[in-house]
PDB file of C-alpha atoms in Angstrom:
ATOM      1  CA  MET A   1      61.257  34.703  41.327  1.00 47.00           C
ATOM      2  CA  SER A   2      60.952  32.575  44.254  1.00 47.00           C
ATOM      3  CA  ASP A   3      57.620  32.473  45.951  1.00 47.00           C
ATOM      4  CA  ARG A   4      58.424  34.641  48.406  1.00 43.00           C
ATOM      5  CA  ARG A   5      58.865  37.039  46.335  1.00 42.00           C
ATOM      6  CA  ARG A   6      55.808  36.296  43.977  1.00 48.00           C
ATOM      7  CA  SER A   7      53.933  36.396  47.951  1.00 46.00           C
ATOM      8  CA  ALA A   8      55.131  39.961  47.968  1.00 37.00           C
ATOM      9  CA  GLU A   9      53.820  40.850  44.046  1.00 46.00           C
ATOM     10  CA  VAL A  10      50.254  39.702  45.341  1.00 52.00           C
ATOM     11  CA  GLY A  11      50.664  41.272  48.845  1.00 51.00           C
ATOM     12  CA  GLY A  12      50.262  37.867  50.957  1.00 54.00           C
ATOM     13  CA  ARG A  13      50.869  33.841  51.639  1.00 68.00           C
ATOM     14  CA  LEU A  14      49.185  32.545  48.243  1.00 74.00           C
ATOM     15  CA  PRO A  15      46.438  29.921  48.212  1.00 81.00           C
ATOM     16  CA  ALA A  16      47.926  26.292  47.945  1.00 85.00           C
ATOM     17  CA  GLY A  17      46.421  25.807  44.101  1.00 95.00           C
ATOM     18  CA  ILE A  18      44.466  26.966  42.303  1.00 97.00           C
ATOM     19  CA  SER A  19      41.562  26.371  39.528  1.00 98.00           C
ATOM     20  CA  ALA A  20      40.686  28.698  37.128  1.00 98.00           C
ATOM     21  CA  PHE A  21      37.223  26.980  35.041  1.00 98.00           C
ATOM     22  CA  PHE A  22      35.715  29.910  32.252  1.00 98.00           C
ATOM     23  CA  PRO A  23      32.716  28.800  30.642  1.00 97.00           C
ATOM     24  CA  ALA A  24      32.454  28.508  27.025  1.00 97.00           C
ATOM     25  CA  HIS A  25      30.104  28.307  24.586  1.00 95.00           C
ATOM     26  CA  ASN A  26      30.757  29.434  20.855  1.00 95.00           C
ATOM     27  CA  GLU A  27      33.880  31.082  21.586  1.00 95.00           C
ATOM     28  CA  GLU A  28      36.323  29.799  19.577  1.00 95.00           C
ATOM     29  CA  GLY A  29      37.220  33.060  18.751  1.00 93.00           C
ATOM     30  CA  ASN A  30      38.189  33.521  22.036  1.00 93.00           C
ATOM     31  CA  VAL A  31      38.653  31.120  23.831  1.00 96.00           C
ATOM     32  CA  GLU A  32      42.982  30.440  22.614  1.00 96.00           C
ATOM     33  CA  THR A  33      44.050  33.728  23.952  1.00 94.00           C
ATOM     34  CA  THR A  34      41.799  33.014  27.067  1.00 96.00           C
ATOM     35  CA  VAL A  35      43.604  29.761  28.330  1.00 97.00           C
ATOM     36  CA  ARG A  36      46.863  31.252  26.743  1.00 97.00           C
ATOM     37  CA  ASN A  37      46.950  34.158  29.297  1.00 96.00           C
ATOM     38  CA  ALA A  38      45.419  31.540  32.124  1.00 97.00           C
ATOM     39  CA  VAL A  39      48.232  29.748  32.069  1.00 98.00           C
ATOM     40  CA  ASP A  40      50.310  32.426  31.355  1.00 97.00           C
ATOM     41  CA  VAL A  41      48.885  34.710  34.126  1.00 96.00           C
ATOM     42  CA  LEU A  42      48.657  31.209  37.439  1.00 97.00           C
ATOM     43  CA  SER A  43      52.392  30.102  36.013  1.00 96.00           C
ATOM     44  CA  ALA A  44      53.740  32.641  37.301  1.00 95.00           C
ATOM     45  CA  LEU A  45      52.193  32.799  40.903  1.00 92.00           C
ATOM     46  CA  GLY A  46      54.736  29.621  40.839  1.00 90.00           C
ATOM     47  CA  VAL A  47      51.578  27.278  43.189  1.00 93.00           C
ATOM     48  CA  PRO A  48      49.648  24.568  41.122  1.00 96.00           C
ATOM     49  CA  PHE A  49      46.931  24.864  39.074  1.00 97.00           C
ATOM     50  CA  GLU A  50      44.285  24.074  36.864  1.00 98.00           C
ATOM     51  CA  VAL A  51      42.695  25.592  33.474  1.00 98.00           C
ATOM     52  CA  ILE A  52      39.653  24.461  32.810  1.00 98.00           C
ATOM     53  CA  VAL A  53      37.689  25.099  29.915  1.00 98.00           C
ATOM     54  CA  VAL A  54      33.501  24.275  30.170  1.00 98.00           C
ATOM     55  CA  ASP A  55      32.485  24.203  26.894  1.00 98.00           C
ATOM     56  CA  ASP A  56      28.783  24.926  27.007  1.00 97.00           C
ATOM     57  CA  GLY A  57      27.811  22.358  24.123  1.00 97.00           C
ATOM     58  CA  SER A  58      29.724  24.543  21.140  1.00 97.00           C
ATOM     59  CA  ILE A  59      28.100  24.107  17.698  1.00 96.00           C
ATOM     60  CA  ASP A  60      31.576  26.314  16.325  1.00 96.00           C
ATOM     61  CA  GLY A  61      34.897  25.089  17.136  1.00 96.00           C
ATOM     62  CA  THR A  62      35.100  25.615  20.301  1.00 97.00           C
ATOM     63  CA  ALA A  63      35.422  22.097  21.945  1.00 97.00           C
ATOM     64  CA  ASP A  64      38.379  21.528  18.852  1.00 98.00           C
ATOM     65  CA  VAL A  65      40.817  24.752  20.397  1.00 98.00           C
ATOM     66  CA  VAL A  66      40.536  23.598  23.407  1.00 98.00           C
ATOM     67  CA  LEU A  67      41.579  19.895  22.667  1.00 98.00           C
ATOM     68  CA  ARG A  68      44.619  21.144  20.864  1.00 98.00           C
ATOM     69  CA  LEU A  69      45.646  23.234  23.788  1.00 98.00           C
ATOM     70  CA  GLN A  70      45.151  20.610  26.027  1.00 98.00           C
ATOM     71  CA  ARG A  71      47.164  17.802  24.169  1.00 98.00           C
ATOM     72  CA  GLU A  72      50.093  21.395  24.131  1.00 97.00           C
ATOM     73  CA  ASP A  73      49.599  22.002  28.328  1.00 97.00           C
ATOM     74  CA  PRO A  74      48.712  18.599  30.999  1.00 96.00           C
ATOM     75  CA  ARG A  75      47.102  21.564  33.374  1.00 98.00           C
ATOM     76  CA  VAL A  76      44.760  22.432  30.616  1.00 98.00           C
ATOM     77  CA  ARG A  77      41.226  19.766  30.710  1.00 98.00           C
ATOM     78  CA  LEU A  78      37.554  20.469  28.248  1.00 98.00           C
ATOM     79  CA  VAL A  79      34.638  20.130  30.351  1.00 98.00           C
ATOM     80  CA  ARG A  80      31.820  19.244  27.488  1.00 97.00           C
ATOM     81  CA  HIS A  81      28.351  19.060  27.122  1.00 97.00           C
ATOM     82  CA  ASP A  82      25.850  17.622  24.813  1.00 95.00           C
ATOM     83  CA  ARG A  83      23.540  20.431  24.608  1.00 96.00           C
ATOM     84  CA  ASN A  84      23.604  24.182  25.300  1.00 95.00           C
ATOM     85  CA  ARG A  85      22.042  23.806  29.119  1.00 94.00           C
ATOM     86  CA  GLY A  86      22.744  27.716  30.518  1.00 92.00           C
ATOM     87  CA  TYR A  87      25.783  29.600  32.347  1.00 93.00           C
ATOM     88  CA  GLY A  88      23.909  27.818  35.318  1.00 94.00           C
ATOM     89  CA  ALA A  89      24.164  24.702  34.795  1.00 95.00           C
ATOM     90  CA  ALA A  90      27.636  25.540  33.308  1.00 96.00           C
ATOM     91  CA  LEU A  91      29.535  27.561  36.398  1.00 96.00           C
ATOM     92  CA  ARG A  92      27.926  24.300  38.622  1.00 96.00           C
ATOM     93  CA  THR A  93      30.224  21.716  36.159  1.00 97.00           C
ATOM     94  CA  GLY A  94      33.414  24.192  35.979  1.00 97.00           C
ATOM     95  CA  PHE A  95      32.974  24.097  39.699  1.00 97.00           C
ATOM     96  CA  ALA A  96      32.457  19.812  40.672  1.00 97.00           C
ATOM     97  CA  ALA A  97      36.031  19.918  37.974  1.00 97.00           C
ATOM     98  CA  ALA A  98      37.673  22.192  40.447  1.00 97.00           C
ATOM     99  CA  ARG A  99      40.612  20.037  42.235  1.00 96.00           C
ATOM    100  CA  HIS A 100      42.349  23.061  44.788  1.00 96.00           C
ATOM    101  CA  GLU A 101      41.559  24.562  47.352  1.00 94.00           C
ATOM    102  CA  TRP A 102      41.206  28.429  45.461  1.00 97.00           C
ATOM    103  CA  VAL A 103      38.776  28.017  42.518  1.00 98.00           C
ATOM    104  CA  PHE A 104      38.716  31.596  40.001  1.00 98.00           C
ATOM    105  CA  PHE A 105      36.398  31.553  37.281  1.00 97.00           C
ATOM    106  CA  SER A 106      35.437  33.818  34.474  1.00 96.00           C
ATOM    107  CA  ASP A 107      33.840  34.034  30.824  1.00 93.00           C
ATOM    108  CA  ALA A 108      36.042  33.614  28.644  1.00 92.00           C
ATOM    109  CA  ASP A 109      34.645  36.470  26.153  1.00 88.00           C
ATOM    110  CA  ALA A 110      38.344  38.089  27.055  1.00 86.00           C
ATOM    111  CA  GLN A 111      36.580  41.447  27.991  1.00 88.00           C
ATOM    112  CA  PHE A 112      38.872  40.398  31.355  1.00 92.00           C
ATOM    113  CA  ASP A 113      42.967  41.166  32.294  1.00 95.00           C
ATOM    114  CA  LEU A 114      43.324  37.789  33.522  1.00 95.00           C
ATOM    115  CA  ARG A 115      46.591  39.358  35.122  1.00 95.00           C
ATOM    116  CA  GLU A 116      44.525  41.282  37.358  1.00 96.00           C
ATOM    117  CA  ILE A 117      44.396  37.805  39.191  1.00 95.00           C
ATOM    118  CA  GLY A 118      46.621  39.351  41.149  1.00 93.00           C
ATOM    119  CA  ARG A 119      44.571  41.675  43.443  1.00 94.00           C
ATOM    120  CA  LEU A 120      41.874  39.818  44.513  1.00 95.00           C
ATOM    121  CA  LEU A 121      44.442  37.333  46.391  1.00 94.00           C
ATOM    122  CA  PRO A 122      45.533  39.701  48.736  1.00 92.00           C
ATOM    123  CA  GLN A 123      42.187  39.325  50.470  1.00 93.00           C
ATOM    124  CA  THR A 124      42.296  35.729  50.958  1.00 93.00           C
ATOM    125  CA  HIS A 125      43.934  35.245  53.421  1.00 91.00           C
ATOM    126  CA  LYS A 126      40.008  37.282  55.777  1.00 92.00           C
ATOM    127  CA  ALA A 127      37.905  36.908  52.867  1.00 95.00           C
ATOM    128  CA  ASP A 128      35.850  33.272  51.513  1.00 96.00           C
ATOM    129  CA  VAL A 129      34.591  34.938  48.584  1.00 97.00           C
ATOM    130  CA  VAL A 130      36.349  38.064  47.024  1.00 97.00           C
ATOM    131  CA  VAL A 131      35.151  39.153  43.659  1.00 96.00           C
ATOM    132  CA  GLY A 132      35.545  41.661  41.088  1.00 96.00           C
ATOM    133  CA  TYR A 133      33.695  44.715  41.149  1.00 93.00           C
ATOM    134  CA  ARG A 134      33.833  46.333  36.491  1.00 91.00           C
ATOM    135  CA  LEU A 135      35.327  49.663  37.276  1.00 89.00           C
ATOM    136  CA  ARG A 136      34.372  50.395  34.303  1.00 79.00           C
ATOM    137  CA  ARG A 137      31.583  48.686  32.955  1.00 77.00           C
ATOM    138  CA  ARG A 138      32.478  48.292  28.793  1.00 65.00           C
ATOM    139  CA  ASP A 139      28.404  46.914  27.350  1.00 69.00           C
ATOM    140  CA  PRO A 140      26.121  49.077  26.037  1.00 70.00           C
ATOM    141  CA  PHE A 141      24.248  50.880  27.482  1.00 67.00           C
ATOM    142  CA  HIS A 142      21.062  48.750  27.590  1.00 73.00           C
ATOM    143  CA  ARG A 143      22.636  45.811  29.802  1.00 73.00           C
ATOM    144  CA  LYS A 144      25.289  48.507  31.988  1.00 72.00           C
ATOM    145  CA  LEU A 145      21.692  50.609  33.330  1.00 74.00           C
ATOM    146  CA  PHE A 146      20.463  47.197  33.674  1.00 74.00           C
ATOM    147  CA  GLY A 147      22.736  45.730  35.933  1.00 76.00           C
ATOM    148  CA  ARG A 148      22.604  48.657  38.087  1.00 79.00           C
ATOM    149  CA  MET A 149      18.949  48.183  38.610  1.00 85.00           C
ATOM    150  CA  TRP A 150      19.156  44.695  38.747  1.00 83.00           C
ATOM    151  CA  ASN A 151      21.924  45.318  41.843  1.00 81.00           C
ATOM    152  CA  LEU A 152      19.900  47.746  43.549  1.00 86.00           C
ATOM    153  CA  LEU A 153      16.590  44.925  43.333  1.00 87.00           C
ATOM    154  CA  VAL A 154      18.642  42.104  44.878  1.00 88.00           C
ATOM    155  CA  ARG A 155      20.121  44.608  47.346  1.00 86.00           C
ATOM    156  CA  ALA A 156      16.561  45.789  48.482  1.00 87.00           C
ATOM    157  CA  LEU A 157      15.422  41.999  48.252  1.00 88.00           C
ATOM    158  CA  PHE A 158      18.442  39.761  50.265  1.00 88.00           C
ATOM    159  CA  GLY A 159      20.405  42.705  51.883  1.00 86.00           C
ATOM    160  CA  LEU A 160      23.392  41.978  49.850  1.00 90.00           C
ATOM    161  CA  ARG A 161      25.879  44.395  49.754  1.00 88.00           C
ATOM    162  CA  VAL A 162      28.082  44.125  47.210  1.00 91.00           C
ATOM    163  CA  ARG A 163      28.084  46.207  43.792  1.00 90.00           C
ATOM    164  CA  ASP A 164      28.991  44.561  40.678  1.00 91.00           C
ATOM    165  CA  ILE A 165      26.729  41.255  41.381  1.00 91.00           C
ATOM    166  CA  ASP A 166      27.391  39.581  37.997  1.00 89.00           C
ATOM    167  CA  CYS A 167      30.876  40.529  37.074  1.00 92.00           C
ATOM    168  CA  ALA A 168      32.545  36.999  35.790  1.00 93.00           C
ATOM    169  CA  PHE A 169      35.492  37.805  37.678  1.00 96.00           C
ATOM    170  CA  LYS A 170      35.519  35.758  40.367  1.00 97.00           C
ATOM    171  CA  LEU A 171      37.638  33.500  43.580  1.00 97.00           C
ATOM    172  CA  LEU A 172      36.438  31.628  45.678  1.00 97.00           C
ATOM    173  CA  ARG A 173      37.429  28.571  48.245  1.00 96.00           C
ATOM    174  CA  ARG A 174      35.995  24.896  47.028  1.00 96.00           C
ATOM    175  CA  SER A 175      34.486  24.548  49.571  1.00 95.00           C
ATOM    176  CA  LEU A 176      31.990  26.443  49.951  1.00 95.00           C
ATOM    177  CA  VAL A 177      30.252  25.622  46.095  1.00 95.00           C
ATOM    178  CA  ALA A 178      30.886  21.419  47.468  1.00 91.00           C
ATOM    179  CA  ASP A 179      27.538  21.080  49.214  1.00 92.00           C
ATOM    180  CA  LEU A 180      25.883  24.720  48.047  1.00 95.00           C
ATOM    181  CA  PRO A 181      22.301  24.281  45.925  1.00 94.00           C
ATOM    182  CA  LEU A 182      22.364  25.773  42.903  1.00 94.00           C
ATOM    183  CA  ARG A 183      19.560  25.476  40.791  1.00 92.00           C
ATOM    184  CA  SER A 184      19.938  28.546  38.536  1.00 91.00           C
ATOM    185  CA  GLU A 185      20.663  27.190  34.606  1.00 87.00           C
ATOM    186  CA  GLY A 186      21.261  30.747  33.127  1.00 86.00           C
ATOM    187  CA  ALA A 187      22.773  34.145  33.676  1.00 84.00           C
ATOM    188  CA  PHE A 188      20.972  34.347  37.742  1.00 90.00           C
ATOM    189  CA  VAL A 189      23.417  31.851  38.945  1.00 94.00           C
ATOM    190  CA  SER A 190      25.922  34.720  39.575  1.00 93.00           C
ATOM    191  CA  THR A 191      23.589  35.933  41.683  1.00 93.00           C
ATOM    192  CA  GLU A 192      22.071  33.375  43.175  1.00 96.00           C
ATOM    193  CA  LEU A 193      25.929  31.734  44.195  1.00 96.00           C
ATOM    194  CA  LEU A 194      26.277  34.849  46.068  1.00 96.00           C
ATOM    195  CA  CYS A 195      23.106  35.037  47.653  1.00 95.00           C
ATOM    196  CA  ARG A 196      23.839  31.631  48.702  1.00 96.00           C
ATOM    197  CA  LEU A 197      27.047  32.212  50.543  1.00 96.00           C
ATOM    198  CA  SER A 198      26.278  35.305  52.480  1.00 94.00           C
ATOM    199  CA  HIS A 199      22.739  33.363  53.406  1.00 93.00           C
ATOM    200  CA  ARG A 200      25.535  30.728  54.644  1.00 93.00           C
ATOM    201  CA  GLY A 201      27.592  33.319  56.273  1.00 94.00           C
ATOM    202  CA  ALA A 202      31.171  33.694  54.454  1.00 96.00           C
ATOM    203  CA  ARG A 203      33.240  36.985  54.054  1.00 96.00           C
ATOM    204  CA  ILE A 204      32.861  38.501  51.007  1.00 96.00           C
ATOM    205  CA  MET A 205      35.303  41.216  49.956  1.00 96.00           C
ATOM    206  CA  GLU A 206      35.369  43.589  46.530  1.00 96.00           C
ATOM    207  CA  VAL A 207      38.058  44.683  44.171  1.00 96.00           C
ATOM    208  CA  GLY A 208      37.569  46.971  41.091  1.00 96.00           C
ATOM    209  CA  VAL A 209      39.137  45.375  37.575  1.00 95.00           C
ATOM    210  CA  SER A 210      39.614  46.335  34.492  1.00 92.00           C
ATOM    211  CA  HIS A 211      36.606  45.470  31.573  1.00 90.00           C
ATOM    212  CA  TYR A 212      37.333  44.805  27.922  1.00 83.00           C
ATOM    213  CA  PRO A 213      34.356  45.624  24.931  1.00 77.00           C
ATOM    214  CA  ARG A 214      34.295  41.981  23.673  1.00 64.00           C
ATOM    215  CA  ARG A 215      36.104  41.530  20.482  1.00 66.00           C
ATOM    216  CA  TRP A 216      34.406  38.577  18.705  1.00 56.00           C
ATOM    217  CA  GLY A 217      30.454  37.092  19.223  1.00 54.00           C
ATOM    218  CA  LYS A 218      27.952  37.947  20.987  1.00 58.00           C
ATOM    219  CA  PRO A 219      26.251  37.333  24.449  1.00 55.00           C
ATOM    220  CA  SER A 220      23.273  36.334  25.059  1.00 54.00           C
ATOM    221  CA  GLY A 221      22.451  37.750  28.610  1.00 51.00           C
ATOM    222  CA  GLY A 222      20.192  40.285  27.518  1.00 55.00           C
ATOM    223  CA  ASN A 223      17.555  37.675  25.449  1.00 65.00           C
ATOM    224  CA  PRO A 224      14.376  39.102  26.777  1.00 69.00           C
ATOM    225  CA  ARG A 225      13.689  34.609  27.739  1.00 76.00           C
ATOM    226  CA  VAL A 226      17.139  35.380  29.594  1.00 74.00           C
ATOM    227  CA  VAL A 227      15.989  37.577  31.305  1.00 77.00           C
ATOM    228  CA  LEU A 228      12.946  36.987  32.467  1.00 82.00           C
ATOM    229  CA  ARG A 229      13.740  32.819  34.575  1.00 83.00           C
ATOM    230  CA  ALA A 230      16.044  35.573  36.274  1.00 84.00           C
ATOM    231  CA  PHE A 231      13.406  37.141  37.356  1.00 85.00           C
ATOM    232  CA  LEU A 232      11.506  34.533  38.468  1.00 88.00           C
ATOM    233  CA  GLU A 233      14.168  32.429  39.397  1.00 89.00           C
ATOM    234  CA  LEU A 234      15.200  35.770  41.485  1.00 88.00           C
ATOM    235  CA  TRP A 235      11.450  35.414  43.356  1.00 88.00           C
ATOM    236  CA  ARG A 236      11.798  31.309  44.090  1.00 90.00           C
ATOM    237  CA  LEU A 237      15.306  32.018  46.006  1.00 91.00           C
ATOM    238  CA  ARG A 238      13.427  34.693  47.386  1.00 90.00           C
ATOM    239  CA  ALA A 239      11.119  32.770  48.786  1.00 89.00           C
ATOM    240  CA  GLU A 240      13.592  30.109  49.667  1.00 89.00           C
ATOM    241  CA  LEU A 241      15.487  32.290  52.359  1.00 88.00           C
ATOM    242  CA  ARG A 242      12.868  34.275  53.474  1.00 77.00           C
ATOM    243  CA  PRO A 243      13.070  33.904  56.551  1.00 59.00           C
ATOM    244  CA  ARG A 244      16.433  34.644  57.145  1.00 50.00           C
ATOM    245  CA  ALA A 245      17.421  37.374  54.179  1.00 42.00           C
ATOM    246  CA  SER A 246      15.780  40.296  56.252  1.00 42.00           C
TER     247      SER A 246
END
């Protein structure tokens, strides 16, 4: 398939290169599927790419799986934390490791169809950040309810009109995060990322994407300590950005 045809299929000019990274903590049962799917999808686009797994201190075989895939394909890279530092730290590591013009990130739990990266690409000629929103969120009811309430709270405090702030399916220009002062160590980082980018005037567009039940392992985002820390970090960010957030 020619580059011209690939470009037509995704609706316009393709990015010069894509770095895709996946934070992972104890995702031994999911990470191989995630990496192989990412390589297949990005290979079909015909642009330079890399697939990075940020192993956030896993104590299972996550790193071993990725090391094996890295030996098979040099476009796959493993970056490791020596201990579990949290989702925010994993995102910062992924952004720092990325080499290409555009950076895509998602979770390593295989709850998204990575072929739908193609839904984001047509927006790159008119947006700096393209974020997915889950058309049908396949999570327990309490997580969906909290997500809706969280979105409303962030909209009220920051004026950020994004339907699904925490959707882990995002594509953005690498230059935007080069000096972005992300401070969150945990789940709040998705909100902090979009609030800081919006505060700087980044053009944000949304695209609906599919979402699937987790098949292996357990999520940690609903942990009460994680939720409490997110609220504390929310108020700190509000205090920092408040002069221009109204």
